[in-house]
mmCIF file of C-alpha atoms in Angstrom:
data_model
loop_
_atom_site.group_PDB
_atom_site.id
_atom_site.type_symbol
_atom_site.label_atom_id
_atom_site.label_comp_id
_atom_site.label_asym_id
_atom_site.label_seq_id
_atom_site.Cartn_x
_atom_site.Cartn_y
_atom_site.Cartn_z
ATOM 1 C CA MET Y 1 8.184 18.585 16.328
ATOM 2 C CA ALA Y 2 9.696 16.349 13.619
ATOM 3 C CA GLU Y 3 7.963 16.234 10.256
ATOM 4 C CA THR Y 4 5.808 13.223 9.403
ATOM 5 C CA THR Y 5 6.623 11.018 6.422
ATOM 6 C CA VAL Y 6 4.571 8.036 5.265
ATOM 7 C CA VAL Y 7 6.068 5.176 3.239
ATOM 8 C CA HIS Y 8 3.454 2.903 1.664
ATOM 9 C CA LEU Y 9 4.470 -0.617 0.626
ATOM 10 C CA LEU Y 10 2.134 -1.751 -2.137
ATOM 11 C CA ARG Y 11 1.945 -5.384 -3.151
ATOM 12 C CA HIS Y 12 1.565 -5.792 -6.922
ATOM 13 C CA GLY Y 13 -1.764 -6.768 -8.477
ATOM 14 C CA GLU Y 14 -2.965 -10.156 -9.682
ATOM 15 C CA VAL Y 15 -0.663 -11.941 -12.149
ATOM 16 C CA HIS Y 16 -1.621 -14.063 -15.152
ATOM 17 C CA ASN Y 17 -0.458 -17.464 -13.892
ATOM 18 C CA PRO Y 18 -2.631 -20.231 -15.393
ATOM 19 C CA ALA Y 19 -0.238 -23.007 -14.303
ATOM 20 C CA SER Y 20 -0.300 -21.800 -10.655
ATOM 21 C CA VAL Y 21 3.462 -21.940 -10.302
ATOM 22 C CA LEU Y 22 5.525 -20.173 -7.684
ATOM 23 C CA TYR Y 23 7.032 -17.657 -10.119
ATOM 24 C CA GLY Y 24 9.266 -15.779 -7.669
ATOM 25 C CA ARG Y 25 11.861 -13.832 -9.660
ATOM 26 C CA LEU Y 26 11.211 -15.578 -12.971
ATOM 27 C CA PRO Y 27 10.801 -13.167 -15.891
ATOM 28 C CA GLY Y 28 7.727 -13.023 -18.105
ATOM 29 C CA TYR Y 29 4.999 -12.894 -15.470
ATOM 30 C CA HIS Y 30 2.713 -9.937 -16.125
ATOM 31 C CA LEU Y 31 -0.425 -8.556 -14.542
ATOM 32 C CA SER Y 32 -3.728 -10.087 -15.568
ATOM 33 C CA GLU Y 33 -6.496 -7.775 -16.736
ATOM 34 C CA ASN Y 34 -7.898 -7.988 -13.212
ATOM 35 C CA GLY Y 35 -4.472 -7.120 -11.833
ATOM 36 C CA ARG Y 36 -4.323 -3.999 -13.967
ATOM 37 C CA GLN Y 37 -7.740 -3.004 -12.679
ATOM 38 C CA MET Y 38 -6.486 -3.522 -9.128
ATOM 39 C CA ALA Y 39 -3.590 -1.138 -9.754
ATOM 40 C CA GLU Y 40 -5.910 1.467 -11.261
ATOM 41 C CA THR Y 41 -8.306 1.114 -8.321
ATOM 42 C CA VAL Y 42 -5.603 1.691 -5.718
ATOM 43 C CA ALA Y 43 -4.144 4.611 -7.684
ATOM 44 C CA LYS Y 44 -7.565 6.273 -7.698
ATOM 45 C CA SER Y 45 -8.009 5.610 -3.978
ATOM 46 C CA VAL Y 46 -4.806 7.499 -3.094
ATOM 47 C CA ALA Y 47 -5.049 10.209 -5.773
ATOM 48 C CA GLY Y 48 -5.617 12.888 -3.145
ATOM 49 C CA ARG Y 49 -2.592 11.920 -1.061
ATOM 50 C CA ASP Y 50 0.652 13.881 -0.888
ATOM 51 C CA VAL Y 51 2.786 11.352 -2.777
ATOM 52 C CA THR Y 52 6.095 12.779 -4.005
ATOM 53 C CA ALA Y 53 8.203 9.653 -4.664
ATOM 54 C CA LEU Y 54 7.631 6.325 -6.430
ATOM 55 C CA PHE Y 55 9.842 3.250 -6.232
ATOM 56 C CA CYS Y 56 9.305 -0.293 -7.503
ATOM 57 C CA SER Y 57 10.788 -3.754 -7.802
ATOM 58 C CA PRO Y 58 12.494 -4.551 -11.131
ATOM 59 C CA LEU Y 59 10.034 -7.368 -11.908
ATOM 60 C CA GLU Y 60 7.446 -6.806 -14.650
ATOM 61 C CA ARG Y 61 4.390 -7.202 -12.437
ATOM 62 C CA ALA Y 62 5.647 -4.548 -10.032
ATOM 63 C CA GLN Y 63 6.504 -2.069 -12.777
ATOM 64 C CA GLU Y 64 3.083 -2.596 -14.385
ATOM 65 C CA THR Y 65 1.407 -2.007 -11.012
ATOM 66 C CA THR Y 66 3.364 1.241 -10.608
ATOM 67 C CA ALA Y 67 2.334 2.680 -13.993
ATOM 68 C CA PRO Y 68 -1.039 4.204 -12.977
ATOM 69 C CA PHE Y 69 0.583 5.853 -9.945
ATOM 70 C CA ALA Y 70 3.211 7.496 -12.139
ATOM 71 C CA SER Y 71 0.399 8.823 -14.304
ATOM 72 C CA THR Y 72 -1.745 9.944 -11.364
ATOM 73 C CA PHE Y 73 1.025 11.827 -9.552
ATOM 74 C CA HIS Y 74 3.093 12.830 -12.628
ATOM 75 C CA LEU Y 75 6.188 11.270 -11.108
ATOM 76 C CA ASP Y 76 9.154 9.364 -12.469
ATOM 77 C CA VAL Y 77 9.586 5.840 -11.113
ATOM 78 C CA THR Y 78 12.823 4.695 -9.494
ATOM 79 C CA VAL Y 79 13.511 0.973 -9.882
ATOM 80 C CA ASP Y 80 15.064 -0.325 -6.663
ATOM 81 C CA ASP Y 81 16.476 -3.860 -6.767
ATOM 82 C CA ARG Y 82 16.068 -4.117 -2.989
ATOM 83 C CA LEU Y 83 12.288 -4.340 -3.461
ATOM 84 C CA ILE Y 84 12.505 -7.548 -5.511
ATOM 85 C CA GLU Y 85 10.714 -10.775 -4.562
ATOM 86 C CA ALA Y 86 12.538 -13.145 -2.206
ATOM 87 C CA LEU Y 87 14.774 -15.750 -3.816
ATOM 88 C CA ASN Y 88 13.205 -19.233 -3.670
ATOM 89 C CA ILE Y 89 14.572 -22.633 -4.706
ATOM 90 C CA PHE Y 90 11.088 -23.715 -5.792
ATOM 91 C CA GLU Y 91 10.648 -21.065 -8.493
ATOM 92 C CA GLY Y 92 8.734 -22.592 -11.410
ATOM 93 C CA VAL Y 93 7.265 -25.433 -9.336
ATOM 94 C CA PRO Y 94 3.441 -25.732 -9.271
ATOM 95 C CA VAL Y 95 2.122 -24.689 -5.874
ATOM 96 C CA GLY Y 96 0.011 -27.243 -4.015
ATOM 97 C CA ASP Y 97 0.266 -30.603 -2.315
ATOM 98 C CA THR Y 98 2.770 -31.861 -4.909
ATOM 99 C CA LEU Y 99 5.337 -29.337 -3.700
ATOM 100 C CA PHE Y 100 5.365 -30.870 -0.223
ATOM 101 C CA ARG Y 101 4.854 -34.504 -1.243
ATOM 102 C CA ASN Y 102 7.792 -34.727 -3.641
ATOM 103 C CA PRO Y 103 10.705 -36.409 -1.789
ATOM 104 C CA ARG Y 104 13.206 -34.499 -3.930
ATOM 105 C CA HIS Y 105 12.117 -31.306 -2.193
ATOM 106 C CA TYR Y 106 12.606 -32.539 1.367
ATOM 107 C CA ARG Y 107 16.333 -31.724 1.428
ATOM 108 C CA HIS Y 108 15.458 -28.035 1.082
ATOM 109 C CA MET Y 109 12.970 -27.991 3.965
ATOM 110 C CA TRP Y 110 15.208 -28.803 6.907
ATOM 111 C CA ASN Y 111 15.107 -25.329 8.483
ATOM 112 C CA PRO Y 112 11.878 -23.290 8.243
ATOM 113 C CA LEU Y 113 13.316 -20.676 10.617
ATOM 114 C CA ARG Y 114 15.928 -19.372 8.158
ATOM 115 C CA PRO Y 115 14.296 -20.509 5.743
ATOM 116 C CA SER Y 116 16.467 -23.182 4.131
ATOM 117 C CA TRP Y 117 14.588 -23.099 0.789
ATOM 118 C CA GLY Y 118 15.231 -19.457 0.007
ATOM 119 C CA GLU Y 119 16.578 -16.051 0.925
ATOM 120 C CA PRO Y 120 17.100 -15.710 4.697
ATOM 121 C CA TYR Y 121 14.457 -13.585 6.399
ATOM 122 C CA ALA Y 122 17.165 -11.464 8.027
ATOM 123 C CA ASP Y 123 18.588 -10.582 4.595
ATOM 124 C CA ILE Y 124 15.132 -9.583 3.330
ATOM 125 C CA VAL Y 125 14.631 -7.321 6.347
ATOM 126 C CA ARG Y 126 18.011 -5.681 5.777
ATOM 127 C CA ARG Y 127 17.389 -4.797 2.141
ATOM 128 C CA MET Y 128 13.772 -3.739 2.667
ATOM 129 C CA ARG Y 129 14.768 -1.498 5.567
ATOM 130 C CA GLY Y 130 17.353 0.122 3.311
ATOM 131 C CA ALA Y 131 14.754 0.703 0.579
ATOM 132 C CA ILE Y 132 12.332 2.231 3.074
ATOM 133 C CA ASP Y 133 15.043 4.519 4.481
ATOM 134 C CA THR Y 134 15.879 5.727 0.965
ATOM 135 C CA ALA Y 135 12.211 6.409 0.193
ATOM 136 C CA ARG Y 136 11.682 8.202 3.513
ATOM 137 C CA ASP Y 137 14.633 10.484 2.788
ATOM 138 C CA ALA Y 138 13.339 11.182 -0.727
ATOM 139 C CA ALA Y 139 9.842 12.097 0.495
ATOM 140 C CA ARG Y 140 10.593 13.945 3.750
ATOM 141 C CA GLY Y 141 7.410 15.500 5.067
ATOM 142 C CA HIS Y 142 5.349 13.853 2.314
ATOM 143 C CA GLU Y 143 4.501 10.296 1.207
ATOM 144 C CA ALA Y 144 6.190 7.642 -0.915
ATOM 145 C CA ILE Y 145 4.857 4.495 -2.586
ATOM 146 C CA LEU Y 146 7.055 1.418 -2.985
ATOM 147 C CA VAL Y 147 5.722 -1.465 -5.088
ATOM 148 C CA SER Y 148 7.061 -4.810 -3.945
ATOM 149 C CA HIS Y 149 5.972 -8.382 -3.200
ATOM 150 C CA GLN Y 150 4.148 -10.283 -0.485
ATOM 151 C CA LEU Y 151 6.979 -11.934 1.433
ATOM 152 C CA PRO Y 152 9.334 -8.915 1.571
ATOM 153 C CA ILE Y 153 6.483 -6.651 2.674
ATOM 154 C CA TRP Y 154 5.240 -9.068 5.315
ATOM 155 C CA VAL Y 155 8.694 -9.799 6.755
ATOM 156 C CA ILE Y 156 9.662 -6.133 7.110
ATOM 157 C CA ARG Y 157 6.317 -5.522 8.821
ATOM 158 C CA LEU Y 158 7.010 -8.372 11.263
ATOM 159 C CA ALA Y 159 10.419 -6.876 12.005
ATOM 160 C CA ALA Y 160 8.995 -3.370 12.439
ATOM 161 C CA GLU Y 161 6.395 -4.653 14.901
ATOM 162 C CA GLY Y 162 8.961 -6.649 16.869
ATOM 163 C CA ARG Y 163 7.465 -10.011 15.940
ATOM 164 C CA ARG Y 164 9.247 -13.266 15.065
ATOM 165 C CA LEU Y 165 10.188 -13.574 11.405
ATOM 166 C CA PRO Y 166 9.380 -17.300 10.908
ATOM 167 C CA HIS Y 167 5.678 -17.610 10.080
ATOM 168 C CA ASP Y 168 2.940 -19.552 8.312
ATOM 169 C CA PRO Y 169 2.621 -18.164 4.740
ATOM 170 C CA ARG Y 170 -1.138 -18.781 4.869
ATOM 171 C CA ARG Y 171 -1.464 -16.234 7.671
ATOM 172 C CA ARG Y 172 0.221 -13.263 5.999
ATOM 173 C CA GLN Y 173 -1.852 -10.096 6.052
ATOM 174 C CA CYS Y 174 -0.698 -8.848 2.677
ATOM 175 C CA ALA Y 175 -3.362 -9.319 0.007
ATOM 176 C CA LEU Y 176 -2.876 -8.488 -3.661
ATOM 177 C CA ALA Y 177 -2.735 -4.713 -4.219
ATOM 178 C CA SER Y 178 -2.804 -4.058 -0.450
ATOM 179 C CA LEU Y 179 -1.036 -1.159 1.239
ATOM 180 C CA THR Y 180 1.173 -1.583 4.302
ATOM 181 C CA SER Y 181 1.939 1.931 5.493
ATOM 182 C CA PHE Y 182 4.854 2.994 7.711
ATOM 183 C CA SER Y 183 4.494 6.415 9.359
ATOM 184 C CA PHE Y 184 7.592 8.204 10.643
ATOM 185 C CA GLU Y 185 8.253 11.272 12.749
ATOM 186 C CA GLY Y 186 11.680 12.214 11.508
ATOM 187 C CA ASP Y 187 13.472 8.867 11.358
ATOM 188 C CA ARG Y 188 11.385 7.289 14.111
ATOM 189 C CA LEU Y 189 8.695 4.786 13.158
ATOM 190 C CA ILE Y 190 5.481 5.707 14.977
ATOM 191 C CA SER Y 191 2.888 3.371 13.415
ATOM 192 C CA VAL Y 192 2.189 0.666 10.852
ATOM 193 C CA GLY Y 193 -1.142 0.592 9.037
ATOM 194 C CA TYR Y 194 -2.767 -1.771 6.572
ATOM 195 C CA SER Y 195 -5.535 -1.386 3.996
ATOM 196 C CA GLU Y 196 -6.989 -3.177 0.968
ATOM 197 C CA PRO Y 197 -8.383 -0.585 -1.467
ATOM 198 C CA ALA Y 198 -8.875 -3.242 -4.167
ATOM 199 C CA ALA Y 199 -10.331 -5.946 -1.894
ATOM 200 C CA ALA Y 200 -13.457 -6.335 -4.050
ATOM 201 C CA LEU Y 201 -11.261 -7.502 -6.945
ATOM 202 C CA VAL Y 202 -9.225 -10.091 -5.025
ATOM 203 C CA LYS Y 203 -10.056 -13.701 -5.792
ATOM 204 C CA ARG Y 204 -9.077 -15.958 -2.907
ATOM 205 C CA PRO Y 205 -7.085 -18.071 -2.392
ATOM 206 C CA THR Y 206 -3.983 -16.694 -4.084
ATOM 207 C CA VAL Y 207 -0.593 -18.339 -4.533
ATOM 208 C CA PRO Y 208 1.407 -17.909 -1.273
ATOM 209 C CA GLY Y 209 4.599 -15.969 -1.721
ATOM 210 C CA ALA Y 210 3.754 -14.893 -5.255
#
C-alpha cells in the first residue's frame, strides 16, 4: 500500500487593513494583532501532527503566519513564489459598492469566467498544483503546511474536486487561518478536508480575495 502524505493549505491570518482595500500583492500589509493570535492558535492546534515541511507565499502576511509553525516544528521555511496571491487589476482599490459602481472599472469586468480583471483561474491552478506536488515530494509519508491566500487555495480546491472554477467570491469556504487539507496515497489524491481552528477569532465579513 502506498504511503499517505497530507498537504495542508493554510490561509494567512487577519491583516491590518483599516482602509479596507483589496491589497492583493501590494507590499506592506502585515498581520494585525488578532491575525498573529490566529496563527499561534492554529500552530498550537496542529502541534501534535507529523509536519516535516513548511512552505509559504513571499508576501509579508504569509511569512508572518508561518513563523509560529517554524518555531513549533523546528523547521526552516521555504518561500515558494507559486503560493502568492492572485494578480488583480483592482489592487489598492477600496472594496465595496464603489468598486462595482465606478464606470472606469467596467472595461475590466467583461469576462468573469477567466476572469478578465486578474490572473486566469487556470494559471492559478497550474502553479498551485506545482507547489502542492513539490510539498508532497518533500514530506513523503508525513505532512506539509503551505501558507497561501484565499483565492489560490479555493481555486485549487475547486479543481481538485472537479468543480467549475468560476465562482461567487462570497461563497468561498476559505476563512482566515483555515486549513484546506489534501490527503494523498502515493501521488493519488484521496480526499480533501477543511477546518477552522481559529474560527473563534474570525470577525466576519472579511475582504473577499484578500
